[in-house]
Amino acid sequence: MGFSFFDLFWVFLFLSSLQPVWQRRQMEARRIRALQEFERGRNSRVILLIHRQESLSLLGIPISRYISIEDSEQVLRAIRLTPPNVPIDLILHTPGGLVLATEQIARALIRHPAKVTVFIPHYAMSGGTMLALASDEIVMDANAVLGPVDPQLGNFPAASILKVVEDKPIGEVEDQTLIMADLSRKAIAQVQRFVRTLLKDDVPKQKIDPENIEKIVDALTTGRVTHDYPVTVEEATEMGLPITVGLPRSIYNLMELYPQPQGGRPSVQYIPMPYGDRRPRLPSPQGRPLPDPAE
């Protein structure tokens, strides 16, 4: 019994529809193996909190991901399932997110009896920085950055709303702006109080000099810089944060398993090989390799 062209066509469509499912399962299996290998190497519980911009599959509309209540539920469950004597390694790649979700995760981290290490390969802004403050050690790539944790009310920084009220006569300020200013004062006070809770010396896990606490609070919560200001490794160290520079190669390998979804041609492309002794040599006009200028 032979197959017609249409039979083969439907078989092809069926197999094509299965390919994305198979690829997802293969990728998930690679991620689990990589996490298990990392955990065995450090005898720790590894938790990844990675947010990338994604697109709706049909419309291609970009969607920004951030720390959400769903994230806090999952991270809190992972922490609860971790024995008290097992260290936690949290790998962060996030622009921040909801204050409530961030504070829930941070409180759970500082209550965990064993060591908590935060790894930052690229950036942990806003709420991500707050989670880093809840750790015993912050391990960053030399080019990675943290960010301010000053509160935002809608699209406006709380500090900037207060600046308007300070600079204008009270009679020229609208009631709504005055209400926003009152909320801004409360929001800044709340964030500062929580950051002090993360940093104060009566939390035995912290290794921060008590004399640096107010300097860190002032630098990160008062809005003296923009909310997206990148706090470099050097600046964070100068503040007094416990920064270790240099990530294990396995962190970068893990990040490669959580790529930015592609909607078209890649915006960055390169030959993925380490250069040095293996650098390719350009051929001379006669076809012989040109001498290496480094030799």
XYZ file of C-alpha atoms in Angstrom:
295
model
C 0.000 0.000 0.000
C 1.610 3.240 -1.144
C 1.448 6.713 0.335
C 0.071 9.566 -1.668
C 1.615 13.038 -1.753
C -1.088 14.320 0.595
C -0.379 11.527 3.097
C 3.294 12.484 3.153
C 2.338 16.134 3.478
C 0.229 15.471 6.592
C 2.969 13.306 8.097
C 5.405 16.161 7.523
C 3.074 18.640 9.228
C 2.614 16.284 12.176
C 6.352 15.819 12.648
C 6.934 19.559 12.273
C 4.410 20.279 15.013
C 6.244 17.887 17.332
C 9.672 19.410 16.728
C 9.196 22.522 18.985
C 7.912 20.290 21.805
C 10.902 17.986 21.454
C 13.317 20.933 21.378
C 11.769 22.415 24.538
C 12.078 19.106 26.346
C 15.681 18.726 25.229
C 16.492 22.235 26.455
C 14.750 21.599 29.779
C 16.740 18.387 30.230
C 20.003 20.274 29.540
C 19.022 22.926 32.097
C 18.276 20.326 34.788
C 21.601 18.560 34.143
C 23.491 21.866 34.334
C 21.767 22.820 37.598
C 22.465 19.414 39.122
C 26.118 19.623 38.134
C 26.436 23.120 39.646
C 24.754 21.980 42.871
C 27.038 18.947 43.176
C 30.100 21.138 42.668
C 29.106 23.559 45.453
C 26.951 21.302 47.659
C 24.212 23.920 47.541
C 20.672 24.628 46.428
C 20.736 26.657 43.202
C 17.848 29.020 42.421
C 17.728 30.926 39.139
C 15.799 34.174 38.796
C 16.255 35.203 35.179
C 14.096 37.760 33.385
C 14.417 38.532 29.695
C 12.235 40.476 27.306
C 9.929 38.080 25.506
C 7.456 38.392 22.634
C 3.944 37.167 22.049
C 4.290 34.200 19.735
C 1.831 35.421 17.115
C 1.941 39.218 17.307
C 5.598 39.700 18.192
C 4.753 42.315 20.834
C 7.636 42.682 23.337
C 6.790 41.861 26.955
C 9.153 42.871 29.749
C 9.548 40.321 32.539
C 10.158 41.309 36.148
C 9.985 39.960 39.716
C 6.337 39.056 40.272
C 4.192 37.474 42.971
C 4.406 34.194 41.046
C 8.199 34.412 41.219
C 8.114 34.997 44.968
C 5.849 31.984 45.465
C 8.254 29.735 43.566
C 11.409 31.094 45.225
C 9.874 30.887 48.704
C 8.912 27.271 48.033
C 12.463 26.485 46.895
C 13.855 28.063 50.078
C 11.386 26.128 52.263
C 12.471 22.876 50.600
C 16.143 23.625 51.316
C 17.485 22.046 54.536
C 18.756 24.619 57.068
C 22.372 23.446 56.720
C 22.437 23.632 52.902
C 23.762 26.879 51.349
C 21.675 28.712 48.751
C 23.159 30.032 45.505
C 20.862 32.556 43.812
C 21.688 33.461 40.210
C 20.161 36.845 39.355
C 19.515 38.463 35.993
C 16.638 40.903 36.455
C 15.567 44.540 36.014
C 13.700 44.408 39.349
C 9.983 44.134 40.009
C 7.246 44.347 42.597
C 8.287 45.602 46.031
C 6.057 43.106 47.849
C 7.462 40.108 45.976
C 11.038 41.348 46.370
C 10.723 41.914 50.129
C 9.178 38.476 50.650
C 12.109 36.795 48.912
C 14.683 38.986 50.700
C 13.243 38.208 54.147
C 13.286 34.489 53.383
C 16.931 34.711 52.307
C 18.116 36.457 55.462
C 16.231 33.905 57.589
C 17.942 30.946 55.922
C 20.543 29.699 58.434
C 23.185 28.572 55.922
C 25.212 30.829 53.653
C 23.414 32.658 50.838
C 25.447 33.686 47.788
C 24.097 35.824 44.961
C 25.715 35.522 41.524
C 25.239 38.403 39.064
C 26.567 37.720 35.551
C 25.135 40.869 33.932
C 22.755 42.997 36.000
C 20.483 42.946 39.040
C 18.723 46.289 39.160
C 16.244 47.724 41.683
C 14.579 44.734 43.364
C 17.444 42.547 42.160
C 19.844 44.741 44.128
C 17.621 44.394 47.195
C 17.898 40.603 46.912
C 21.665 40.936 46.623
C 21.687 42.960 49.856
C 19.993 40.035 51.592
C 22.904 37.695 50.833
C 26.134 36.906 52.660
C 28.241 37.349 49.546
C 27.656 39.067 46.208
C 29.660 37.534 43.361
C 29.678 39.658 40.204
C 31.199 39.651 36.768
C 33.700 42.501 36.509
C 31.330 44.309 34.127
C 28.058 43.489 35.923
C 26.045 46.197 37.677
C 23.589 46.746 40.505
C 21.086 49.624 40.687
C 19.376 52.052 43.083
C 16.374 50.821 45.078
C 14.656 54.209 45.479
C 10.855 53.833 45.264
C 8.889 54.773 42.147
C 5.280 55.987 42.224
C 3.833 55.152 38.866
C 6.189 56.619 36.274
C 7.790 59.097 38.671
C 10.589 58.721 41.211
C 9.400 59.465 44.737
C 12.409 61.730 45.300
C 11.516 63.861 42.261
C 7.925 64.317 43.460
C 9.247 65.620 46.773
C 11.600 67.955 44.904
C 8.636 69.605 43.154
C 6.909 70.313 46.475
C 10.129 71.692 47.952
C 10.822 74.011 45.003
C 7.322 75.480 44.507
C 5.216 77.596 46.876
C 2.635 75.404 48.576
C -0.199 77.476 47.096
C 0.937 76.620 43.555
C 1.038 72.872 44.123
C -2.008 70.820 43.130
C -3.707 68.659 45.751
C -2.904 65.500 43.787
C 0.791 66.376 43.796
C 0.664 66.979 47.553
C -0.935 63.584 48.026
C 1.782 62.012 45.866
C 4.422 63.815 47.931
C 2.981 62.393 51.143
C 3.027 58.895 49.644
C 6.589 59.506 48.444
C 7.824 60.334 51.949
C 6.242 57.176 53.295
C 7.605 55.042 50.461
C 11.163 56.320 50.911
C 10.986 55.810 54.683
C 9.687 52.253 54.208
C 12.408 51.315 51.731
C 15.129 52.822 53.900
C 13.862 50.944 56.935
C 13.859 47.660 55.045
C 17.334 48.179 53.567
C 18.651 48.875 57.082
C 17.048 45.610 58.189
C 19.038 43.813 55.490
C 22.306 45.535 56.389
C 22.275 46.072 60.142
C 24.919 44.326 62.206
C 22.510 42.394 64.448
C 21.826 40.105 61.502
C 24.712 37.723 62.181
C 25.108 36.630 58.553
C 26.048 40.060 57.264
C 29.693 41.032 56.853
C 29.100 44.767 56.388
C 30.851 47.335 58.531
C 28.141 49.107 60.594
C 29.789 52.440 59.763
C 28.967 51.904 56.081
C 25.274 51.138 56.537
C 23.993 54.718 56.363
C 26.265 55.453 53.396
C 24.807 52.493 51.516
C 21.238 53.452 52.447
C 21.779 57.041 51.328
C 23.407 56.030 48.037
C 20.734 53.511 47.038
C 17.438 54.891 48.367
C 17.403 58.697 48.193
C 17.076 59.153 44.435
C 20.227 61.217 44.043
C 20.770 59.373 40.754
C 18.271 58.018 38.226
C 16.588 54.691 38.920
C 18.404 53.006 36.027
C 21.824 54.259 37.150
C 24.363 51.397 36.894
C 26.207 50.805 40.161
C 29.485 49.227 39.077
C 31.561 46.709 40.983
C 34.005 49.453 41.949
C 31.284 51.781 43.233
C 29.508 49.002 45.146
C 32.786 47.994 46.789
C 33.512 51.597 47.718
C 30.104 51.766 49.429
C 31.120 48.839 51.598
C 29.132 46.003 50.017
C 30.722 42.518 50.234
C 31.559 42.126 46.523
C 33.602 39.265 45.076
C 34.646 39.713 41.448
C 34.815 36.748 39.112
C 32.186 34.146 38.256
C 32.781 30.450 37.649
C 32.508 29.403 34.013
C 29.500 27.229 34.888
C 27.425 30.392 35.557
C 27.951 31.600 31.997
C 27.148 28.113 30.701
C 23.864 28.219 32.610
C 22.987 31.634 31.165
C 23.470 30.280 27.652
C 20.654 27.821 28.357
C 18.271 30.751 29.007
C 18.714 32.802 25.824
C 16.806 35.866 24.751
C 13.986 34.649 22.455
C 14.845 35.492 18.865
C 12.333 37.288 16.681
C 14.507 37.555 13.611
C 18.183 37.937 12.795
C 20.542 38.089 15.789
C 21.578 41.615 16.780
C 24.983 40.356 17.961
C 27.024 37.693 16.237
C 30.569 36.391 16.688
C 32.657 33.238 16.353
C 32.148 31.408 19.695
C 35.718 30.320 20.401
C 38.409 31.538 22.798
C 41.045 33.556 21.034
C 44.731 33.427 21.875
C 46.904 30.610 20.626
C 43.988 29.480 18.449
C 43.478 32.816 16.677
C 42.903 32.319 12.953
C 45.625 33.637 10.692
C 44.795 35.540 7.535
C 46.242 34.091 4.337
C 48.846 36.118 2.456
C 48.346 36.927 -1.228
C 50.554 33.885 -1.990
C 48.303 31.635 0.067
C 50.675 31.258 3.039
C 49.552 32.362 6.538
C 50.725 35.813 7.545
C 52.894 35.942 10.688
C 51.071 36.568 13.969
C 51.767 40.182 15.027
C 51.824 39.062 18.674
C 54.719 36.672 18.028
